[in-house]
CSV table of C-alpha atoms in Angstrom, one decimal:
chain,number,residue,atom,x,y,z
A,1,MET,CA,19.5,62.1,3.5
A,2,THR,CA,16.6,64.4,2.9
A,3,GLU,CA,15.1,65.9,6.0
A,4,ILE,CA,11.4,65.2,6.3
A,5,LEU,CA,10.5,66.5,9.8
A,6,ARG,CA,12.1,69.3,11.8
A,7,VAL,CA,10.8,70.1,15.3
A,8,GLU,CA,12.0,73.5,16.6
A,9,ASN,CA,11.7,74.9,20.1
A,10,ILE,CA,8.4,73.2,20.8
A,11,SER,CA,6.6,73.8,24.1
A,12,LYS,CA,3.3,72.4,25.2
A,13,SER,CA,1.0,72.9,28.2
A,14,PHE,CA,-2.6,72.0,29.0
A,15,THR,CA,-4.9,74.5,30.7
A,16,LEU,CA,-7.8,72.9,32.4
A,17,HIS,CA,-10.5,75.5,32.6
A,18,VAL,CA,-13.0,73.2,34.2
A,19,GLN,CA,-10.6,72.4,37.0
A,20,GLN,CA,-9.9,75.9,38.5
A,21,GLN,CA,-7.8,76.9,35.4
A,22,ALA,CA,-5.1,74.5,36.4
A,23,VAL,CA,-2.1,74.8,34.0
A,24,ILE,CA,-0.2,71.7,33.4
A,25,PRO,CA,3.1,72.4,31.7
A,26,VAL,CA,4.2,69.4,29.6
A,27,PHE,CA,7.2,70.1,27.4
A,28,GLU,CA,9.7,72.8,27.0
A,29,ASP,CA,12.0,73.5,24.0
A,30,ILE,CA,12.0,70.2,22.1
A,31,ASN,CA,14.2,70.1,19.0
A,32,LEU,CA,14.7,67.2,16.7
A,33,ALA,CA,15.1,66.3,13.0
A,34,LEU,CA,14.2,63.2,11.1
A,35,SER,CA,15.4,62.2,7.6
A,36,ALA,CA,14.2,59.9,4.9
A,37,GLY,CA,15.0,56.3,5.8
A,38,ASP,CA,15.4,57.0,9.5
A,39,CYS,CA,13.4,55.4,12.3
A,40,LEU,CA,13.5,57.4,15.5
A,41,ALA,CA,12.3,55.8,18.7
A,42,LEU,CA,10.6,58.1,21.3
A,43,THR,CA,11.6,56.8,24.7
A,44,GLY,CA,10.8,57.7,28.3
A,45,ALA,CA,8.8,56.1,31.1
A,46,SER,CA,5.0,55.6,30.8
A,47,GLY,CA,3.4,59.1,31.3
A,48,ALA,CA,6.5,60.9,30.0
A,49,GLY,CA,4.4,62.3,27.1
A,50,LYS,CA,5.5,60.1,24.2
A,51,SER,CA,2.0,59.9,22.7
A,52,THR,CA,1.3,63.5,23.5
A,53,PHE,CA,4.3,64.5,21.5
A,54,MET,CA,3.3,62.3,18.6
A,55,ARG,CA,-0.2,63.9,18.6
A,56,MET,CA,1.5,67.3,18.5
A,57,VAL,CA,3.4,66.3,15.4
A,58,TYR,CA,0.1,65.0,13.8
A,59,ALA,CA,-1.4,68.4,14.7
A,60,ASN,CA,-4.0,66.6,16.8
A,61,TYR,CA,-2.8,68.6,19.8
A,62,VAL,CA,-2.1,72.3,19.9
A,63,CYS,CA,1.4,73.6,20.6
A,64,GLN,CA,1.8,76.9,22.5
A,65,SER,CA,5.1,77.8,20.9
A,66,GLY,CA,7.6,76.6,18.4
A,67,GLN,CA,7.4,75.0,14.9
A,68,ILE,CA,6.9,71.5,13.6
A,69,ASN,CA,7.9,71.6,10.0
A,70,VAL,CA,6.9,68.8,7.7
A,71,ARG,CA,8.2,68.5,4.1
A,72,HIS,CA,5.0,68.2,2.1
A,73,GLN,CA,5.3,67.8,-1.6
A,74,GLY,CA,8.6,69.6,-1.7
A,75,ASP,CA,7.7,72.5,0.6
A,76,TRP,CA,8.3,72.9,4.4
A,77,ILE,CA,5.0,73.5,6.2
A,78,ASP,CA,4.7,74.3,9.9
A,79,VAL,CA,1.8,72.2,11.1
A,80,VAL,CA,1.5,74.3,14.3
A,81,SER,CA,0.4,77.4,12.3
A,82,ALA,CA,-1.0,75.8,9.1
A,83,ALA,CA,-4.7,76.2,8.1
A,84,PRO,CA,-6.9,73.2,8.7
A,85,HIS,CA,-7.3,72.3,5.1
A,86,THR,CA,-3.5,72.3,4.6
A,87,ILE,CA,-3.1,69.9,7.6
A,88,LEU,CA,-5.8,67.6,6.1
A,89,ASP,CA,-3.8,67.7,2.8
A,90,ILE,CA,-0.6,66.8,4.6
A,91,ARG,CA,-2.4,63.9,6.4
A,92,ARG,CA,-3.9,62.7,3.2
A,93,VAL,CA,-0.6,62.3,1.3
A,94,THR,CA,2.4,63.0,3.5
A,95,MET,CA,1.9,62.0,7.1
A,96,GLY,CA,0.4,58.8,8.3
A,97,TYR,CA,-0.5,58.0,12.0
A,98,VAL,CA,-1.2,54.6,13.5
A,99,SER,CA,-2.7,55.3,16.9
A,100,GLN,CA,-3.2,52.7,19.7
A,101,PHE,CA,-6.9,52.7,19.1
A,102,LEU,CA,-9.0,52.0,16.0
A,103,ARG,CA,-11.8,54.5,15.5
A,104,VAL,CA,-14.2,53.4,12.8
A,105,ILE,CA,-17.7,54.1,11.6
A,106,PRO,CA,-20.3,51.5,12.4
A,107,ARG,CA,-21.3,49.3,9.4
A,108,VAL,CA,-18.2,50.0,7.2
A,109,SER,CA,-16.4,46.7,6.2
A,110,THR,CA,-12.8,46.0,7.3
A,111,LEU,CA,-11.7,46.0,3.6
A,112,ASP,CA,-13.2,49.5,3.1
A,113,VAL,CA,-11.7,50.8,6.4
A,114,VAL,CA,-8.2,49.7,5.2
A,115,ALA,CA,-8.6,50.9,1.6
A,116,GLU,CA,-10.1,54.3,2.5
A,117,PRO,CA,-6.8,56.2,3.1
A,118,ALA,CA,-5.4,55.0,-0.2
A,119,LYS,CA,-8.5,56.1,-2.1
A,120,MET,CA,-8.3,59.5,-0.3
A,121,ALA,CA,-4.7,59.8,-1.4
A,122,GLY,CA,-5.8,59.4,-5.0
A,123,MET,CA,-5.3,55.7,-5.7
A,124,GLU,CA,-7.7,53.9,-8.1
A,125,VAL,CA,-10.5,52.0,-6.3
A,126,GLU,CA,-9.5,48.6,-7.5
A,127,GLU,CA,-5.8,49.2,-6.8
A,128,ALA,CA,-6.6,50.4,-3.3
A,129,ALA,CA,-8.7,47.3,-2.7
A,130,GLU,CA,-5.9,45.0,-3.9
A,131,LYS,CA,-3.4,46.7,-1.7
A,132,ALA,CA,-5.8,46.5,1.3
A,133,LYS,CA,-6.3,42.8,0.6
A,134,SER,CA,-2.6,42.0,0.4
A,135,LEU,CA,-1.9,43.9,3.7
A,136,LEU,CA,-4.8,42.1,5.5
A,137,HIS,CA,-3.3,38.8,4.2
A,138,ARG,CA,0.1,39.6,5.4
A,139,LEU,CA,-1.3,40.7,8.8
A,140,ASN,CA,-3.2,37.4,9.1
A,141,ILE,CA,-6.7,38.8,9.2
A,142,PRO,CA,-8.8,35.9,7.9
A,143,GLU,CA,-10.6,36.6,4.6
A,144,ALA,CA,-13.9,35.6,6.1
A,145,LEU,CA,-13.7,38.8,8.3
A,146,TRP,CA,-13.0,41.3,5.6
A,147,SER,CA,-16.6,42.1,4.8
A,148,LEU,CA,-17.4,42.7,8.5
A,149,SER,CA,-17.0,45.9,10.5
A,150,PRO,CA,-13.8,45.7,12.7
A,151,LEU,CA,-15.8,47.0,15.7
A,152,THR,CA,-16.5,43.4,16.8
A,153,PHE,CA,-12.9,42.2,16.4
A,154,SER,CA,-10.5,41.4,19.2
A,155,GLY,CA,-8.0,44.0,20.4
A,156,GLY,CA,-5.1,42.4,18.5
A,157,GLU,CA,-7.2,42.2,15.3
A,158,GLN,CA,-8.3,45.8,15.5
A,159,GLN,CA,-4.6,46.8,16.0
A,160,ARG,CA,-3.6,44.9,12.9
A,161,VAL,CA,-6.5,46.6,10.9
A,162,ASN,CA,-5.2,49.9,12.2
A,163,ILE,CA,-1.7,49.1,11.0
A,164,ALA,CA,-2.9,47.9,7.6
A,165,ARG,CA,-4.7,51.3,7.3
A,166,GLY,CA,-1.4,53.1,8.1
A,167,PHE,CA,0.6,51.2,5.5
A,168,VAL,CA,-1.8,51.1,2.6
A,169,THR,CA,-0.5,54.5,1.5
A,170,ASP,CA,3.2,55.1,1.0
A,171,TYR,CA,3.4,58.1,3.3
A,172,PRO,CA,6.8,59.9,3.4
A,173,LEU,CA,6.4,60.3,7.2
A,174,LEU,CA,4.9,57.6,9.5
A,175,LEU,CA,4.0,58.1,13.1
A,176,LEU,CA,3.6,54.8,14.9
A,177,ASP,CA,2.2,54.7,18.5
A,178,GLU,CA,3.0,51.2,19.9
A,179,PRO,CA,2.4,49.4,16.6
A,180,THR,CA,3.5,46.0,18.1
A,181,ALA,CA,1.9,46.3,21.5
A,182,SER,CA,-0.8,43.7,21.5
A,183,LEU,CA,0.6,41.4,18.8
A,184,ASP,CA,1.9,37.8,19.0
A,185,ALA,CA,5.4,37.0,17.7
A,186,ALA,CA,4.4,36.2,14.2
A,187,ASN,CA,2.4,39.3,13.6
A,188,LYS,CA,5.0,41.4,15.3
A,189,ALA,CA,7.5,40.2,12.8
A,190,VAL,CA,5.2,41.2,10.0
A,191,VAL,CA,4.9,44.7,11.3
A,192,LEU,CA,8.6,45.0,11.8
A,193,ASP,CA,9.1,43.9,8.2
A,194,LEU,CA,6.6,46.5,7.0
A,195,ILE,CA,8.5,49.2,8.9
A,196,ASP,CA,11.8,48.0,7.3
A,197,GLU,CA,10.2,48.1,3.9
A,198,ALA,CA,8.9,51.7,4.5
A,199,LYS,CA,12.4,52.8,5.6
A,200,ALA,CA,13.8,51.1,2.5
A,201,ARG,CA,11.5,53.1,0.2
A,202,GLY,CA,12.6,56.3,1.9
A,203,ALA,CA,10.0,56.9,4.6
A,204,ALA,CA,10.9,58.6,7.8
A,205,VAL,CA,9.4,56.9,10.8
A,206,LEU,CA,8.8,58.3,14.3
A,207,GLY,CA,7.8,55.4,16.6
A,208,ILE,CA,6.9,54.5,20.2
A,209,PHE,CA,8.1,51.0,20.9
A,210,HIS,CA,7.4,49.6,24.3
A,211,ASP,CA,9.2,46.4,23.2
A,212,HIS,CA,13.0,46.7,23.5
A,213,GLU,CA,13.6,44.0,20.9
A,214,ALA,CA,11.5,45.6,18.3
A,215,ARG,CA,13.2,48.9,18.9
A,216,GLU,CA,16.6,47.3,18.5
A,217,ARG,CA,15.6,45.8,15.2
A,218,VAL,CA,14.0,48.7,13.3
A,219,CYS,CA,15.2,52.0,15.0
A,220,THR,CA,18.2,53.9,13.8
A,221,SER,CA,18.3,56.3,16.8
A,222,GLU,CA,16.5,57.1,20.1
A,223,PHE,CA,15.1,60.3,21.6
A,224,ASP,CA,14.3,60.5,25.3
A,225,ILE,CA,11.3,62.8,25.7
A,226,SER,CA,11.5,62.8,29.5
A,227,GLU,CA,14.5,65.2,29.3
A,228,PHE,CA,12.2,67.9,28.0
A,229,ARG,CA,9.4,67.3,30.4
A,230,VAL,CA,8.7,70.2,32.7
A,231,LYS,CA,8.9,69.2,36.3
A,232,SER,CA,5.5,69.7,37.8
A,233,ASP,CA,6.9,70.8,41.2
A,234,GLY,CA,8.4,73.9,39.6
B,1,MET,CA,1.2,74.3,-3.0
B,2,THR,CA,-1.9,75.0,-5.0
B,3,THR,CA,-4.0,77.8,-3.5
B,4,ARG,CA,-7.6,76.8,-3.6
B,5,MET,CA,-10.4,79.4,-3.7
B,6,PRO,CA,-13.1,79.1,-1.1
B,7,LEU,CA,-16.5,78.0,-2.3
B,8,ILE,CA,-18.2,80.2,0.2
B,9,SER,CA,-16.7,83.0,2.2
B,10,VAL,CA,-18.6,84.5,5.2
B,11,GLU,CA,-17.4,87.9,6.6
B,12,ASP,CA,-18.4,89.4,9.9
B,13,LEU,CA,-22.0,88.0,9.8
B,14,THR,CA,-24.3,89.4,12.5
B,15,VAL,CA,-28.0,88.5,12.7
B,16,THR,CA,-30.3,90.3,15.1
B,17,TYR,CA,-33.8,89.5,16.3
B,18,GLY,CA,-35.0,92.9,17.4
B,19,ASP,CA,-32.7,93.8,20.2
B,20,ARG,CA,-31.4,90.3,20.6
B,21,ILE,CA,-28.3,89.0,18.9
B,22,GLY,CA,-28.8,85.7,17.0
B,23,CYS,CA,-25.1,85.4,15.9
B,24,ASN,CA,-22.4,88.0,16.2
B,25,GLY,CA,-19.5,88.8,13.9
B,26,VAL,CA,-19.0,85.3,12.4
B,27,SER,CA,-16.4,84.9,9.6
B,28,PHE,CA,-15.2,81.7,7.9
B,29,ASP,CA,-14.3,80.2,4.6
B,30,LEU,CA,-15.5,76.8,3.3
B,31,PHE,CA,-13.4,75.1,0.6
B,32,PRO,CA,-14.6,72.8,-2.1
B,33,GLY,CA,-15.0,69.2,-0.7
B,34,GLU,CA,-14.9,70.4,2.9
B,35,VAL,CA,-17.4,69.6,5.6
B,36,LEU,CA,-17.7,72.1,8.4
B,37,GLY,CA,-19.5,71.2,11.6
B,38,ILE,CA,-21.1,73.8,13.8
B,39,VAL,CA,-21.6,72.6,17.4
B,40,GLY,CA,-22.9,74.3,20.6
B,41,GLU,CA,-25.9,74.0,23.0
B,42,SER,CA,-29.4,75.0,22.0
B,43,GLY,CA,-29.8,78.7,21.7
B,44,SER,CA,-26.1,79.2,20.9
B,45,GLY,CA,-26.9,80.6,17.4
B,46,LYS,CA,-26.1,77.5,15.3
B,47,SER,CA,-29.3,77.4,13.3
B,48,THR,CA,-29.5,81.2,13.0
B,49,LEU,CA,-26.0,81.1,11.4
B,50,LEU,CA,-27.0,78.2,9.1
B,51,ASN,CA,-30.2,80.0,8.0
B,52,ALA,CA,-28.3,83.2,7.3
B,53,VAL,CA,-25.5,81.5,5.4
B,54,SER,CA,-28.0,79.6,3.3
B,55,GLY,CA,-29.8,82.7,2.1
B,56,GLN,CA,-33.0,82.3,4.2
B,57,LEU,CA,-32.4,84.9,6.9
B,58,GLU,CA,-31.1,88.3,6.0
B,59,PRO,CA,-28.2,89.4,8.3
B,60,ALA,CA,-28.1,92.8,9.8
B,61,VAL,CA,-24.3,93.1,9.0
B,62,GLY,CA,-21.9,91.1,7.0
B,63,GLN,CA,-21.4,89.5,3.6
B,64,ILE,CA,-21.6,86.0,2.1
B,65,HIS,CA,-19.7,85.5,-1.1
B,66,TYR,CA,-20.4,82.4,-3.1
B,67,ARG,CA,-18.3,81.1,-6.0
B,68,THR,CA,-20.6,80.0,-8.8
B,69,ARG,CA,-20.1,77.2,-11.3
B,70,LEU,CA,-19.0,79.9,-13.7
B,71,ASN,CA,-16.2,80.7,-11.2
B,72,GLU,CA,-17.7,84.1,-10.5
B,73,THR,CA,-18.1,85.5,-7.0
B,74,ALA,CA,-21.6,86.5,-6.0
B,75,ASP,CA,-22.8,88.2,-2.8
B,76,ILE,CA,-25.9,86.2,-2.0
B,77,TYR,CA,-27.8,89.0,-0.4
B,78,ARG,CA,-27.0,91.4,-3.2
B,79,MET,CA,-28.4,89.2,-6.0
B,80,SER,CA,-32.0,89.4,-7.1
B,81,GLU,CA,-34.6,87.1,-5.5
B,82,PRO,CA,-35.0,85.0,-8.7
B,83,GLU,CA,-31.2,84.6,-8.9
B,84,ARG,CA,-31.0,83.4,-5.3
B,85,ARG,CA,-34.0,81.1,-5.8
B,86,PHE,CA,-32.3,79.6,-8.8
B,87,LEU,CA,-29.0,79.1,-6.8
B,88,MET,CA,-30.9,77.4,-4.0
B,89,ARG,CA,-32.7,75.1,-6.4
B,90,THR,CA,-29.6,74.1,-8.4
B,91,ASP,CA,-26.4,74.5,-6.5
B,92,TRP,CA,-27.6,74.2,-2.9
B,93,ALA,CA,-29.6,71.8,-0.8
B,94,PHE,CA,-31.0,72.1,2.7
B,95,VAL,CA,-31.6,69.1,4.9
B,96,HIS,CA,-34.0,70.0,7.7
B,97,GLN,CA,-34.0,68.4,11.1
B,98,ASN,CA,-37.7,67.6,10.7
B,99,PRO,CA,-38.2,65.8,7.3
B,100,ARG,CA,-41.7,67.3,7.2
B,101,ASP,CA,-40.1,70.7,6.6
B,102,GLY,CA,-38.1,69.4,3.6
B,103,LEU,CA,-40.6,67.0,2.0
B,104,ARG,CA,-43.9,67.4,0.3
B,105,MET,CA,-46.0,65.1,2.4
B,106,GLY,CA,-48.9,64.8,0.1
B,107,VAL,CA,-47.1,63.4,-2.9
B,108,SER,CA,-45.3,60.1,-3.5
B,109,ALA,CA,-41.7,59.4,-2.7
B,110,GLY,CA,-40.9,59.2,-6.4
B,111,ALA,CA,-42.5,62.6,-7.0
B,112,ASN,CA,-40.6,64.1,-4.1
B,113,ILE,CA,-37.3,63.2,-5.7
B,114,GLY,CA,-38.6,63.9,-9.3
B,115,GLU,CA,-39.7,67.4,-8.4
B,116,ARG,CA,-36.1,68.5,-7.7
B,117,LEU,CA,-35.0,67.1,-11.1
B,118,MET,CA,-37.8,68.9,-12.9
B,119,GLY,CA,-36.8,72.1,-11.1
B,120,VAL,CA,-33.4,71.9,-12.8
B,121,GLY,CA,-35.0,71.2,-16.2
B,122,TRP,CA,-35.5,67.4,-16.5
B,123,ARG,CA,-38.6,66.6,-18.6
B,124,HIS,CA,-38.3,63.0,-19.7
B,125,TYR,CA,-40.6,61.0,-17.4
B,126,GLY,CA,-38.8,57.7,-17.8
B,127,GLU,CA,-35.5,59.2,-16.9
B,128,ILE,CA,-36.9,61.0,-13.9
B,129,ARG,CA,-38.5,57.8,-12.6
B,130,SER,CA,-35.5,55.6,-13.1
B,131,THR,CA,-33.2,58.2,-11.4
B,132,ALA,CA,-35.7,58.4,-8.5
B,133,LEU,CA,-35.7,54.6,-8.2
B,134,SER,CA,-31.9,54.5,-8.2
B,135,TRP,CA,-31.7,57.2,-5.5
B,136,LEU,CA,-34.3,55.3,-3.4
B,137,GLY,CA,-31.8,52.4,-3.6
B,138,LYS,CA,-28.9,54.6,-2.5
B,139,VAL,CA,-30.7,55.8,0.6
B,140,GLU,CA,-31.8,52.2,1.3
B,141,ILE,CA,-35.6,52.5,0.7
B,142,PHE,CA,-37.1,49.6,-1.1
B,143,GLU,CA,-38.1,50.5,-4.7
B,144,ASP,CA,-41.7,49.2,-4.2
B,145,ARG,CA,-42.3,52.2,-1.9
B,146,VAL,CA,-41.8,54.7,-4.8
B,147,ASP,CA,-45.5,55.4,-5.2
B,148,ASP,CA,-46.2,55.7,-1.5
B,149,PRO,CA,-46.4,59.2,0.2
B,150,PRO,CA,-43.9,59.9,2.9
B,151,THR,CA,-46.8,60.0,5.5
B,152,THR,CA,-46.6,56.2,5.3
B,153,PHE,CA,-42.8,56.1,6.1
B,154,SER,CA,-41.1,55.9,9.4
B,155,GLY,CA,-39.1,58.9,10.7
B,156,GLY,CA,-35.8,57.4,9.6
B,157,MET,CA,-37.1,56.6,6.1
B,158,GLN,CA,-38.5,60.1,5.8
B,159,GLN,CA,-35.1,61.5,6.7
B,160,ARG,CA,-33.4,59.3,4.1
B,161,LEU,CA,-36.0,60.4,1.5
B,162,GLN,CA,-35.3,64.0,2.3
B,163,ILE,CA,-31.6,63.4,1.7
B,164,ALA,CA,-32.3,61.7,-1.6
B,165,ARG,CA,-34.6,64.6,-2.7
B,166,ASN,CA,-31.9,67.1,-1.8
B,167,LEU,CA,-28.9,65.3,-3.4
B,168,VAL,CA,-30.5,64.0,-6.6
B,169,SER,CA,-30.0,67.3,-8.5
B,170,GLY,CA,-26.3,67.3,-7.9
B,171,PRO,CA,-25.9,70.3,-5.5
B,172,ARG,CA,-22.4,71.6,-4.7
B,173,LEU,CA,-23.2,72.7,-1.2
B,174,VAL,CA,-25.4,71.0,1.3
B,175,PHE,CA,-26.7,72.6,4.5
B,176,MET,CA,-27.9,70.2,7.2
B,177,ASP,CA,-29.6,71.2,10.4
B,178,GLU,CA,-29.4,68.3,13.0
B,179,PRO,CA,-29.7,65.7,10.2
B,180,THR,CA,-29.7,62.8,12.7
B,181,GLY,CA,-31.7,64.5,15.5
B,182,GLY,CA,-34.7,62.6,16.7
B,183,LEU,CA,-33.6,59.3,15.2
B,184,ASP,CA,-32.8,56.2,17.3
B,185,VAL,CA,-29.2,55.2,17.4
B,186,SER,CA,-29.3,52.3,14.9
B,187,VAL,CA,-31.0,54.4,12.3
B,188,GLN,CA,-28.6,57.2,13.1
B,189,ALA,CA,-25.5,55.0,12.5
B,190,ARG,CA,-27.0,54.0,9.1
B,191,LEU,CA,-27.7,57.5,8.2
B,192,LEU,CA,-24.3,58.7,9.2
B,193,ASP,CA,-22.6,56.1,7.1
B,194,LEU,CA,-24.8,57.0,4.2
B,195,LEU,CA,-24.2,60.7,4.5
B,196,ARG,CA,-20.5,60.3,4.8
B,197,GLY,CA,-20.3,58.0,1.8
B,198,LEU,CA,-22.4,60.4,-0.3
B,199,VAL,CA,-20.5,63.5,0.7
B,200,SER,CA,-17.1,61.9,-0.1
B,201,ASP,CA,-18.3,60.1,-3.3
B,202,LEU,CA,-19.9,63.2,-4.7
B,203,GLY,CA,-17.2,65.6,-3.5
B,204,LEU,CA,-19.8,67.8,-1.8
B,205,SER,CA,-19.1,70.7,0.5
B,206,ALA,CA,-21.3,70.7,3.5
B,207,ILE,CA,-22.2,72.8,6.6
B,208,ILE,CA,-23.7,70.6,9.3
B,209,VAL,CA,-25.3,71.9,12.5
B,210,THR,CA,-25.4,69.4,15.3
B,211,HIS,CA,-25.3,69.3,19.1
B,212,ASP,CA,-23.9,65.8,18.9
B,213,LEU,CA,-20.1,65.8,19.1
B,214,ALA,CA,-19.9,62.2,17.9
B,215,VAL,CA,-21.8,63.1,14.7
B,216,ALA,CA,-19.6,66.1,14.3
B,217,ARG,CA,-16.4,64.0,14.6
B,218,LEU,CA,-17.6,61.5,12.1
B,219,LEU,CA,-18.8,63.9,9.4
B,220,SER,CA,-16.9,67.1,9.6
B,221,HIS,CA,-13.3,68.0,8.7
B,222,ARG,CA,-13.5,71.3,10.6
B,223,LEU,CA,-15.4,72.4,13.6
B,224,MET,CA,-16.8,75.8,14.9
B,225,VAL,CA,-17.9,75.9,18.5
B,226,MET,CA,-20.6,78.5,19.3
B,227,GLN,CA,-21.7,80.0,22.5
B,228,GLY,CA,-24.1,82.9,23.0
B,229,GLY,CA,-24.1,83.7,19.3
B,230,GLU,CA,-20.3,83.9,19.0
B,231,VAL,CA,-17.8,81.4,17.6
B,232,VAL,CA,-15.6,80.7,20.6
B,233,GLU,CA,-13.3,78.2,19.0
B,234,SER,CA,-12.7,76.7,15.6
B,235,GLY,CA,-10.2,74.4,14.0
B,236,LEU,CA,-9.6,70.9,12.8
B,237,THR,CA,-12.3,68.6,14.2
B,238,ASP,CA,-10.0,66.2,16.0
B,239,GLN,CA,-7.9,69.1,17.4
B,240,VAL,CA,-10.9,70.9,18.8
B,241,LEU,CA,-12.4,67.7,20.3
B,242,ASP,CA,-9.1,66.2,21.6
B,243,ASP,CA,-7.3,69.3,22.8
B,244,PRO,CA,-10.0,72.0,23.3
B,245,GLN,CA,-8.6,75.4,24.3
B,246,HIS,CA,-11.7,77.4,25.2
B,247,PRO,CA,-13.4,76.9,28.6
B,248,TYR,CA,-16.8,76.3,26.9
B,249,THR,CA,-15.4,73.7,24.5
B,250,GLN,CA,-13.7,71.9,27.4
B,251,LEU,CA,-17.0,71.8,29.2
B,252,LEU,CA,-18.8,70.4,26.2
B,253,VAL,CA,-16.2,67.7,25.6
B,254,SER,CA,-16.0,66.7,29.2
B,255,SER,CA,-19.8,66.4,29.4
B,256,ILE,CA,-20.0,63.6,27.0
B,257,LEU,CA,-21.4,60.4,28.5
B,258,GLN,CA,-19.3,57.3,28.0
B,259,VAL,CA,-21.1,54.3,26.7
């Protein structure tokens, strides 16, 4: 299958200037590849750096060395060294990210929050709204809430709005940080179906799944990030 | 990959106030549709940079190249004064922190909006008035206030009116200096939502100076952090705020109060 993501010799450390220049090494020499239709589970104990690694792939965190190549509209682009507008372009059409937390602007309706990424990726306004509605339906967000801002929603509802946002565009590469964490069984099943459908259309998925059962069902392989963690005692 | 040309390209810009440095050796490109945030504490040179880039403060060193509607590149400090004035009236807009600096306080709200349109050649009174009314609606000011002067408006309304006056003539590049400064938080949220919607719907490019990192995160794609007149860090907004590399940026980010 076509490779979508190629991580090569990636290292990461944090330098905390406000705390006596403390340098915290995190990872050394991570290599991995991900192809269309694959779902790779990042594993490792809590604090091993799964979310940190995912944020590096999304170019949200800076890498000190190595390359993270993403196939964007037919070309390989290294997000570690790419210019900001290129990264924004990649995020608009190629790489979607569902974080654990929903970050929204006050006063914007749930329907608009969900439809926004599709519009940004170039979908017609009506089509984006229709797609947003069908996802909100599937994820069991009551229609009465669609015109409200998700800021006042419960944790599980916010998480489902976040997931709807991530699936409203057919990204070739999806990064999912604990997508099923705070969901009940019925909604979890919906999210796993969405992941299976994404794989079937050829998306590559990189996921963090706390839940063993979910991992078994959707993931095609596992990657234990803790093996690359730099030991802090030297 | 399509290579896009920058809308504005700033090279090695230095502004001095006598012996003092306002900003030093700043370079950046702004691409069409991109929003650039400039953050830093007061006195860091943010407003100096904005004023120099927007053609209001001649730099000691450096060049600013602007790509016109005719797809020609013009150095804004090499063009004639009338040419620069024309550019500022048609292609550019400047939203001041204090709406009194950007509005004509003695004339009605409708005239404040209409004046910009007449500046770009509109002459039909009925069209000017109906466009003014529609823009009042867009910035959420009731239409029945169209004939009132801004002196009778609240601070938040004045700021929204200033935004309408600036955007009505269809600029391509908007400069904003602390657009939400001095407004209470509920008004701020409303203004932010409005600005963000207008910028993305109209496909504007913008340079926004703010000391508020939350405002910067909401509005800008890219961020430049200034300290002592120099740009100490720049990059994607979320990257700069979530994984800051420079000591000063780390200090700024770690100083935010949690609500």
